[in-house]
Short mmCIF file of C-alpha atoms and ligand atoms in Angstrom, two decimals:
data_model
loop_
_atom_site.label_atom_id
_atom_site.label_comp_id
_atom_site.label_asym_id
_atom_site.label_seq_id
_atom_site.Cartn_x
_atom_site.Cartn_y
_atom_site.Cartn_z
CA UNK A 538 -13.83 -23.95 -50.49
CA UNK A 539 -16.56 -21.96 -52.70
CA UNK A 540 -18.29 -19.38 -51.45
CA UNK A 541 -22.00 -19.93 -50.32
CA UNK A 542 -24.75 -18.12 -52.29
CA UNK A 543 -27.11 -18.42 -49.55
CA UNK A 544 -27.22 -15.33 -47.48
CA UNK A 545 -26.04 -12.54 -50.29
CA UNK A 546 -28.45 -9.55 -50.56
CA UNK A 547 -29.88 -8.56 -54.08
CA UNK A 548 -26.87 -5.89 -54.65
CA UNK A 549 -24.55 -8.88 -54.30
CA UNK A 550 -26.54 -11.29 -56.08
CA UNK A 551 -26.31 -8.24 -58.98
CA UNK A 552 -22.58 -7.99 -58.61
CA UNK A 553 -22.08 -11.70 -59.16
CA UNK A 554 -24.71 -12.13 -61.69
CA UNK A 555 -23.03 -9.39 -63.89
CA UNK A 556 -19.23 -11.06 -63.03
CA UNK A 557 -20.76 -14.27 -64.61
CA UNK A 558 -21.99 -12.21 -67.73
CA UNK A 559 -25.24 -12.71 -66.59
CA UNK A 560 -27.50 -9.45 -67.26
CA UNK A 561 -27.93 -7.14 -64.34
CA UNK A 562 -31.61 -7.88 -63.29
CA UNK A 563 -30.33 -12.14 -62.86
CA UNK A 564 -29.36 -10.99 -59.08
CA UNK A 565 -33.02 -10.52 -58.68
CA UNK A 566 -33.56 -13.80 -60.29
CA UNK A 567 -31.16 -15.53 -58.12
CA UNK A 568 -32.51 -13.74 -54.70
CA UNK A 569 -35.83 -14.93 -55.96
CA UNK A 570 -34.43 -18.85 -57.00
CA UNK A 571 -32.95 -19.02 -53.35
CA UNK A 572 -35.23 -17.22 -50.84
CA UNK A 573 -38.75 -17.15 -52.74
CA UNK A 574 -38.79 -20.63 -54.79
CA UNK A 575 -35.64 -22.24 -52.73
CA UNK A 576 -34.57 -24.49 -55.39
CA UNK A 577 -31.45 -27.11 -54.19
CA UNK A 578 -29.58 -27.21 -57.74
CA UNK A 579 -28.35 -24.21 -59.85
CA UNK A 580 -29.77 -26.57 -62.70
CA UNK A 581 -33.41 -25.73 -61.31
CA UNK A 582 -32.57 -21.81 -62.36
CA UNK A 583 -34.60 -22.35 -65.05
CA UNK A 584 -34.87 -18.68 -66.28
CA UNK A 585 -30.78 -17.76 -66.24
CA UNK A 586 -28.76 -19.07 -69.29
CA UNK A 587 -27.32 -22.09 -68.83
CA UNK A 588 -23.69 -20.75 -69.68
CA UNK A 589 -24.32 -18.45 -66.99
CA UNK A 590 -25.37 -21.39 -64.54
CA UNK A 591 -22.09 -23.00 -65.27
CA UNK A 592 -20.03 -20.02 -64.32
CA UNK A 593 -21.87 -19.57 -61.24
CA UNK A 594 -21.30 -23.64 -60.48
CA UNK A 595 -17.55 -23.35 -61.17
CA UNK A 596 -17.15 -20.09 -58.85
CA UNK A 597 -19.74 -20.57 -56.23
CA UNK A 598 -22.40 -23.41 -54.38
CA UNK A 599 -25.99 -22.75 -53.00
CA UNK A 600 -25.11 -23.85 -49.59
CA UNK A 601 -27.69 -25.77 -49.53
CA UNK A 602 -26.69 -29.28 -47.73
CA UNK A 603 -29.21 -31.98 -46.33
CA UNK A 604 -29.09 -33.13 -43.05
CA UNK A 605 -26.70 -36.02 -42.39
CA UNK A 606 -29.09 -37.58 -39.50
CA UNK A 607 -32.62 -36.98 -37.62
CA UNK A 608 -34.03 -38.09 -34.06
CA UNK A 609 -37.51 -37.75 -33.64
CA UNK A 610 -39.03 -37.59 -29.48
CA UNK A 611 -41.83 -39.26 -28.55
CA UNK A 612 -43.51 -35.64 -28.12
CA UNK A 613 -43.06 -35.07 -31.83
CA UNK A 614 -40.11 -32.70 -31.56
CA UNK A 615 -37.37 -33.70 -34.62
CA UNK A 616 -33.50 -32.72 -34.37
CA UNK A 617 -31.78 -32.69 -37.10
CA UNK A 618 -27.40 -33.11 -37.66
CA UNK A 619 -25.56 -30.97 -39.88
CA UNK A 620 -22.06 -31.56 -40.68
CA UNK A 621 -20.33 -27.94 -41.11
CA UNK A 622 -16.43 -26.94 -41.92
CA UNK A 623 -16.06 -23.36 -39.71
CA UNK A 624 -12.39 -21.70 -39.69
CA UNK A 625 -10.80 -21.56 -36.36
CA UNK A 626 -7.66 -19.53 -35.91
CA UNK A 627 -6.57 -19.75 -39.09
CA UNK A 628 -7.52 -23.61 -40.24
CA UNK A 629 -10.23 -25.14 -41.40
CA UNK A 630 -12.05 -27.36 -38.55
CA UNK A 631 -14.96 -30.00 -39.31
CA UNK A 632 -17.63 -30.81 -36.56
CA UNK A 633 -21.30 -30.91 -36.57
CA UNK A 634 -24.35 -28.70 -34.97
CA UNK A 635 -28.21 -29.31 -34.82
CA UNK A 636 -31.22 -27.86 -35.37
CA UNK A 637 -34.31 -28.81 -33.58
CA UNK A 638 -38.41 -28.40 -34.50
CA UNK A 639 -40.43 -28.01 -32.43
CA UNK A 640 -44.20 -28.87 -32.67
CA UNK A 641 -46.89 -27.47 -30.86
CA UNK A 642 -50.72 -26.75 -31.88
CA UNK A 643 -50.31 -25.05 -35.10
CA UNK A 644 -46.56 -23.63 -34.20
CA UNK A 645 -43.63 -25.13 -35.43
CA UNK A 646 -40.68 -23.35 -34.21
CA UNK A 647 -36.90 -23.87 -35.22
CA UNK A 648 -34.32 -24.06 -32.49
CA UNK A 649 -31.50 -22.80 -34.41
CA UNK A 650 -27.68 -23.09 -33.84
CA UNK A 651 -25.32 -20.17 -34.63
CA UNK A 652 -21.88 -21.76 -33.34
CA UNK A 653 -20.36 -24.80 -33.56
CA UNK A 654 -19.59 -25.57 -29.67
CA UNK A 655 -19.10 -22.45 -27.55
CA UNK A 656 -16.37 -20.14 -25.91
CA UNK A 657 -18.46 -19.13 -23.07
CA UNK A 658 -17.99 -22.09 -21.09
CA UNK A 659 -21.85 -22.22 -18.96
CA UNK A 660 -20.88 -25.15 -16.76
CA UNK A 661 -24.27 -26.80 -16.92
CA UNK A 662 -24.32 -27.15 -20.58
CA UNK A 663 -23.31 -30.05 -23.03
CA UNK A 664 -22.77 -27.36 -26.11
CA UNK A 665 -20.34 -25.36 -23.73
CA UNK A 666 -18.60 -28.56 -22.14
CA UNK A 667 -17.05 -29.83 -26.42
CA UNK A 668 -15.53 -26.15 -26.98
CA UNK A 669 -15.29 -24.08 -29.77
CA UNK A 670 -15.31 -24.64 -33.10
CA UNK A 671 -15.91 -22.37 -34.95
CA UNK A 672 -18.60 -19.32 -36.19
CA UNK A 673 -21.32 -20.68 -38.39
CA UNK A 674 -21.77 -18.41 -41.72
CA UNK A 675 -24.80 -16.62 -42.40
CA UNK A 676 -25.10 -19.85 -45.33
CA UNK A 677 -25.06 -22.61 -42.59
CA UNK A 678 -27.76 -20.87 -40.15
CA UNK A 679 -30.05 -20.36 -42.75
CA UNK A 680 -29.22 -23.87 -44.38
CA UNK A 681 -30.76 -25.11 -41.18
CA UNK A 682 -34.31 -23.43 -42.32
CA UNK A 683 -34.08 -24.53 -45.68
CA UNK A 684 -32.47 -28.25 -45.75
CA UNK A 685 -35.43 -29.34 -43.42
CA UNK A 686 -38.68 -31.62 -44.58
CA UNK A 687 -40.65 -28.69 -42.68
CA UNK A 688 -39.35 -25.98 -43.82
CA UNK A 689 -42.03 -24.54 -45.58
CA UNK A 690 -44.30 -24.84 -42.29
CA UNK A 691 -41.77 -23.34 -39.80
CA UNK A 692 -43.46 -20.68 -38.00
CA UNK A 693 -40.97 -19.19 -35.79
CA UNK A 694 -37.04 -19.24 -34.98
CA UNK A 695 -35.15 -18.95 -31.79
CA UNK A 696 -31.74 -18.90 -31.58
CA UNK A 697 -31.53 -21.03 -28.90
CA UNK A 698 -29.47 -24.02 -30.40
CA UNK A 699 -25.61 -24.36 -30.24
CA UNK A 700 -23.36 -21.36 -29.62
CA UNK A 701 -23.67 -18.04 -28.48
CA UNK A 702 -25.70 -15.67 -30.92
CA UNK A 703 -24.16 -12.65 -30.41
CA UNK A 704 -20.48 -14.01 -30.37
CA UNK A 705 -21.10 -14.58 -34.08
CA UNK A 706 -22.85 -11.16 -34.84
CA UNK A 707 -22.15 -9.94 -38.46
CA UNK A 708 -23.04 -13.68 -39.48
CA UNK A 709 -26.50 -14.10 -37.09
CA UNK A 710 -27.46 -10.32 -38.31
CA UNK A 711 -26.90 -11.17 -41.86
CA UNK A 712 -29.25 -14.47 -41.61
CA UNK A 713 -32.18 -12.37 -39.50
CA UNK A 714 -31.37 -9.65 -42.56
CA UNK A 715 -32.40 -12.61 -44.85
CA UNK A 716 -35.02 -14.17 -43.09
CA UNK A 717 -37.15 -10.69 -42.46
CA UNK A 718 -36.34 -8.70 -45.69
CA UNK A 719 -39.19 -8.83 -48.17
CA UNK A 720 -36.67 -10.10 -50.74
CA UNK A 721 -35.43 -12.84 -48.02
CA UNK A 722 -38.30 -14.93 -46.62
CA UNK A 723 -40.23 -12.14 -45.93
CA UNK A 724 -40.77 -13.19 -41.98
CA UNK A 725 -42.24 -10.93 -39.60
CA UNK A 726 -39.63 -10.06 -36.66
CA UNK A 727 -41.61 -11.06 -34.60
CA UNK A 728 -41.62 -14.38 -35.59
CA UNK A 729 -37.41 -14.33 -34.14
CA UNK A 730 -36.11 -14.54 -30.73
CA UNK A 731 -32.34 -14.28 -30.23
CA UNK A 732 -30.90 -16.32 -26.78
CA UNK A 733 -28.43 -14.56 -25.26
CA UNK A 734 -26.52 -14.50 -21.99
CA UNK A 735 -25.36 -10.95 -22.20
CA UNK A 736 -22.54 -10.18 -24.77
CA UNK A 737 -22.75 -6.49 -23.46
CA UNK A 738 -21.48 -4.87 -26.81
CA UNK A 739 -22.82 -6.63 -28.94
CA UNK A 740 -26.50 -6.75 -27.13
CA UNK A 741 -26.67 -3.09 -27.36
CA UNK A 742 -26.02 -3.18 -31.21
CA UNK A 743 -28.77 -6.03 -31.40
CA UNK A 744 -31.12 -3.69 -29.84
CA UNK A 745 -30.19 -0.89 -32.07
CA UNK A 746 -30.71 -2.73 -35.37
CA UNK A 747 -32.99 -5.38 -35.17
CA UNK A 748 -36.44 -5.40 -34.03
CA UNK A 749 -36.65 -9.50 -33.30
CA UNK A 750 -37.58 -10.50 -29.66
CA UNK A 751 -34.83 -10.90 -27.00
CA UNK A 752 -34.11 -13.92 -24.62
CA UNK A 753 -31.63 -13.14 -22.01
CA UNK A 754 -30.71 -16.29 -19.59
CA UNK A 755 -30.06 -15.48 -16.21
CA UNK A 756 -30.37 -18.52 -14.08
CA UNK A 757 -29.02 -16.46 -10.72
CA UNK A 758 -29.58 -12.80 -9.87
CA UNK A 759 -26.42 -12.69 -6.98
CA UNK A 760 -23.60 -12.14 -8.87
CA UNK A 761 -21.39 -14.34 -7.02
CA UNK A 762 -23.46 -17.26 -7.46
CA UNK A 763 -23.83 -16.67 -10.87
CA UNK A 764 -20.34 -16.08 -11.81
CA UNK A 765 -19.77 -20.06 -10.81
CA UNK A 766 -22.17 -21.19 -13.42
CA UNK A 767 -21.69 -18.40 -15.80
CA UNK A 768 -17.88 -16.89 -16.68
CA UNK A 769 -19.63 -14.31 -18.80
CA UNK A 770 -20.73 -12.75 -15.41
CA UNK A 771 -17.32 -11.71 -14.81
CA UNK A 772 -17.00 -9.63 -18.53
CA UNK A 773 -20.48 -8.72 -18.49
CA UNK A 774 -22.33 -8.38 -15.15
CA UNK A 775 -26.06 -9.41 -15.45
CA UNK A 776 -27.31 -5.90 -14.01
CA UNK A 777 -25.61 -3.94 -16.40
CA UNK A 778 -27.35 -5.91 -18.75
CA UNK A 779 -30.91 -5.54 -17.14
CA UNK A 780 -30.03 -2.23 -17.29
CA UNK A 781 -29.23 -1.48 -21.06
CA UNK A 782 -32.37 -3.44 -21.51
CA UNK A 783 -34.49 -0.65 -20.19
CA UNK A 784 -33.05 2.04 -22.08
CA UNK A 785 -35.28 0.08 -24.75
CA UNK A 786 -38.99 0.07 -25.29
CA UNK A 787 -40.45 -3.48 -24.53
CA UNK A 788 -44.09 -2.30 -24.58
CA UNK A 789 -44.78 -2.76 -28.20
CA UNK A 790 -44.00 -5.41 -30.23
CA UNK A 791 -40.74 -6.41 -29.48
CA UNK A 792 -40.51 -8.27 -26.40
CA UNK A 793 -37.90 -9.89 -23.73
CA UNK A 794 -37.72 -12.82 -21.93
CA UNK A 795 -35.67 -13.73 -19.05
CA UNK A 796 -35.04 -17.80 -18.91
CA UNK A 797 -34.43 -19.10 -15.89
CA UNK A 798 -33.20 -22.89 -15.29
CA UNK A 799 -33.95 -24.36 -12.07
CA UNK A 800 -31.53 -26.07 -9.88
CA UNK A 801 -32.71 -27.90 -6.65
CA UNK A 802 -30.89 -26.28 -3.81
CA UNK A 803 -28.72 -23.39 -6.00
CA UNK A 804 -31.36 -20.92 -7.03
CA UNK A 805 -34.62 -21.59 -5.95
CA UNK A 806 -35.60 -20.12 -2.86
CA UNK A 807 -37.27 -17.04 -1.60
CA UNK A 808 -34.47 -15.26 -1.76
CA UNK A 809 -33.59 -15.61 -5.44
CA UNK A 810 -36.84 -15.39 -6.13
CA UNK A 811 -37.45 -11.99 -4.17
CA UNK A 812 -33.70 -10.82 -5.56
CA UNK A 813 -35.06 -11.13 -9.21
CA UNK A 814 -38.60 -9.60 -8.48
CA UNK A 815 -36.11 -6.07 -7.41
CA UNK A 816 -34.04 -7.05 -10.56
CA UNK A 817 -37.32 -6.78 -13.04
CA UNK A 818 -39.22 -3.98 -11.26
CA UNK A 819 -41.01 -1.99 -13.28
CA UNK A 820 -39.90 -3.40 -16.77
CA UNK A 821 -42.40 -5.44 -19.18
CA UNK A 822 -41.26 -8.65 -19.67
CA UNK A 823 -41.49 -12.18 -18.95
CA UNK A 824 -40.01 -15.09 -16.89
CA UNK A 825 -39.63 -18.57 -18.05
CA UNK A 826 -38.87 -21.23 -15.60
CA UNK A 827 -36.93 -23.92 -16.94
CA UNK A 828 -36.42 -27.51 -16.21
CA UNK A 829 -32.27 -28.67 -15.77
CA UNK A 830 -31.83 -31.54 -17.67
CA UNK A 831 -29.06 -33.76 -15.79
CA UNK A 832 -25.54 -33.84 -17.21
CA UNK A 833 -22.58 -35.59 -15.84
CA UNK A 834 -20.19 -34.46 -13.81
CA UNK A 835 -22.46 -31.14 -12.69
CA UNK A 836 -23.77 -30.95 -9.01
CA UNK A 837 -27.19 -30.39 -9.38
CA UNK A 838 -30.59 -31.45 -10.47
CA UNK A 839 -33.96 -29.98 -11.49
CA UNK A 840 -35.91 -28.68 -9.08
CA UNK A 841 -39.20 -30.48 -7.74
CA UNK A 842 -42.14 -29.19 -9.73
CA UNK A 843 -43.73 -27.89 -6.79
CA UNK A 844 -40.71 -25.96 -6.11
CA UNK A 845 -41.07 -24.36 -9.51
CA UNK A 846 -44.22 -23.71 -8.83
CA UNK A 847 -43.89 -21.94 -5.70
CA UNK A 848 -41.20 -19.90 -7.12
CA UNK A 849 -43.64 -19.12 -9.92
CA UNK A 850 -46.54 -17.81 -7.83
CA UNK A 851 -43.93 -15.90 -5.71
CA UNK A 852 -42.52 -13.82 -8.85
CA UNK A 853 -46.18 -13.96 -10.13
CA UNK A 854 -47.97 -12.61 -6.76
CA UNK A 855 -45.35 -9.56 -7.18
CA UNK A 856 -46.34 -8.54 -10.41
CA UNK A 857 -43.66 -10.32 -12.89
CA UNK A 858 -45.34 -12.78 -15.37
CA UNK A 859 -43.72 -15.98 -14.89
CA UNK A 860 -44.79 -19.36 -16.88
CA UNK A 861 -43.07 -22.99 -16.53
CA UNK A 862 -41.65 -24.27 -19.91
CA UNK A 863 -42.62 -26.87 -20.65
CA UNK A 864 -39.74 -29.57 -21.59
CA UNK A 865 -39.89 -30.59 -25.12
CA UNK A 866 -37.25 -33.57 -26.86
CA UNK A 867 -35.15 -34.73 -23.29
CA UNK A 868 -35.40 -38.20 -24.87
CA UNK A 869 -34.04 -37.35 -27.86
CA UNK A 870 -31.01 -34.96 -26.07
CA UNK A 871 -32.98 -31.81 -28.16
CA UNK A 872 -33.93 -29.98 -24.84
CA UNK A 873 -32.40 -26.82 -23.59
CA UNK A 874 -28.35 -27.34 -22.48
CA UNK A 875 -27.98 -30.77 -24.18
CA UNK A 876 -27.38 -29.88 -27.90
CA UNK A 877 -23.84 -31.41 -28.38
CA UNK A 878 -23.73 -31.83 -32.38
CA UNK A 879 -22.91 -35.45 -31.77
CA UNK A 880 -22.67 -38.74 -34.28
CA UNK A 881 -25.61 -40.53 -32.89
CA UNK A 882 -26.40 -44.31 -33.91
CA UNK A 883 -30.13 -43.39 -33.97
CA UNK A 884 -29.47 -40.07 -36.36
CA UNK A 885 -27.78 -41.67 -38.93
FE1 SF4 B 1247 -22.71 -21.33 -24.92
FE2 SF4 B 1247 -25.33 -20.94 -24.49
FE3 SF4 B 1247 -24.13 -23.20 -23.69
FE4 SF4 B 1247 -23.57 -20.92 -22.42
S1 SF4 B 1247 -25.57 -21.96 -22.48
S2 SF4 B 1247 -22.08 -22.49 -23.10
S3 SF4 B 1247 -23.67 -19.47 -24.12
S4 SF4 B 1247 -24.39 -22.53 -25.81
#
């Protein structure tokens, strides 16, 4: 397979403009022909030499690809199906992920998927129930913001889609690197929110080097309870997380989140609720309630929205800004926890 060009910095751009005899100051050209003008074809490289476009076609692509299918919900929201060839332990493994938009007022905000399936095994997920297969490159996530009919009017990104960000660091880092460097698309961080569920090591090095907003799910505060919906509990207990979090400044620009999916009977009560008011106590962040979306084979529902909105006012009356999320795509399997990367009659 040839490498991707999508996702090289400017000093590699130079380095592979200069192995294709290309002058030095073409890696600028190219960074600008893929991040600035986003053209699909070496051909549209208008201002390189066209011996020099034929090098670069023999020895690399653009990693550009179109979407092989699209759903669109009743509420607007559009996911789209990329096909994608990821190694796994050694071999080459095709499967698909999505990508979903996300309309609302003037936002339009990409959902983005960073693995193919997932290792970490949530048990009310669809994404965790196929597996793993395999780390997206920095070339397919950013594909995802580029391939699409609204690219150009994408406002924000979460990585919220298949996989677990920070499982696939050096990849994820190098497409934020792209998407925020004034080279790259020249996004404001704050226009980013990584999803995680607590990759200890790896959160800490987020924090460190990236100033993009931070999602962490949490979905239980006991760490028994959570443990049987969540192995990573086990590695990577949710208070140690909570409290590496602190040791950051949330007061600014960057913010967190903590997402929170309901489940009638499981984590709903006072007591949860109460349990995570003493987990965020004093830190500045917010809460987002979640609706489950039913799956098979997994216990429990969504809780009734006056449930939700109980629990709401109770984190709320103690000081912890809580809002309900509202559910965007269910009929269209593009809400939270049912991204699957599946061949769908309607997406193709
Ligand atoms: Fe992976 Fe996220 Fe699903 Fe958990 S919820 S299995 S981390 S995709």
């Amino acid at each position: 397979m040839k490498e991707s060009l999508l996702g090289k910095t400017p000093s590699e751009m130079k380095e592979i403009a200069l192995a294709a005899g290309l002058p030095a100051f073409a890696g600028k050209q190219l960074s600008e022909w893929m991040y600035g003008r986003r053209v699909h074809s070496f051909d549209g490289m208008t201002n390189l030499s066209k011996v020099g476009r034929e090098v670069l076609k023999r020895r690399y692509e653009l990693g550009v690809a179109e979407p092989a299918g699209v759903a669109e919900s009743a509420d607007g929201t559009r996911k789209y199906l990329f096909p994608v060839t990821c190694p796994v332990g050694g071999a080459w493994e095709a499967s698909c992920v999505e990508a979903v938009v996300i309309p609302d007022a003037d936002r339009r905000t990409l959902c983005v998927s960073s693995q193919a399936g997932c290792k970490m095994g949530c048990r009310f997920c669809m994404t965790g129930r196929q597996g793993f297969h395999g780390n997206l490159s920095a070339a397919q996530i950013l594909n995802q913001f580029i391939a699409i009919p609204e690219s150009g009017e994408l406002t924000n990104a979460v990585f919220m889609g298949m996989g677990e960000p920070l499982d696939n660091f050096d990849e994820v880092m190098r497409a934020i690197t792209v998407l925020t460097a004034d080279w790259g698309f020249a996004w404001s961080p704050k226009r980013i929110t990584l999803s995680t569920i607590g990759v200890l090591p790896k959160l800490r090095r987020y924090l460190d080097e990236c100033k993009c907003h931070l999602a962490v799910s949490v979905h239980n505060p006991f760490p028994d309870e959570r443990a049987s919906l969540m192995p990573v509990q086990k590695a990577w207990p949710l208070r140690d997380v909570v409290d590496l979090i602190r040791q950051y400044d949330f007061t600014g620009q960057r913010r967190v989140s903590f997402e929170y999916t309901m489940f009638a009977g499981f984590n709903d009560d006072k007591r949860h609720a109460d349990a995570l008011v003493r987990l965020f106590s004093g830190l500045e962040c917010r809460v987002n309630l979640i609706r489950f979306h039913r799956i098979p084979d997994f216990p429990y529902e969504t809780s009734p929205d006056a449930v939700m909105m109980r629990f709401r006012d109770r984190l709320a009356a103690h000081g912890v800004t809580t809002t309900i999320r509202s559910s965007r795509g269910e009929d269209i399997l593009a809400a939270c926890g049912l991204l699957a990367g599946r061949h769908q009659q309607d997406m193709i």
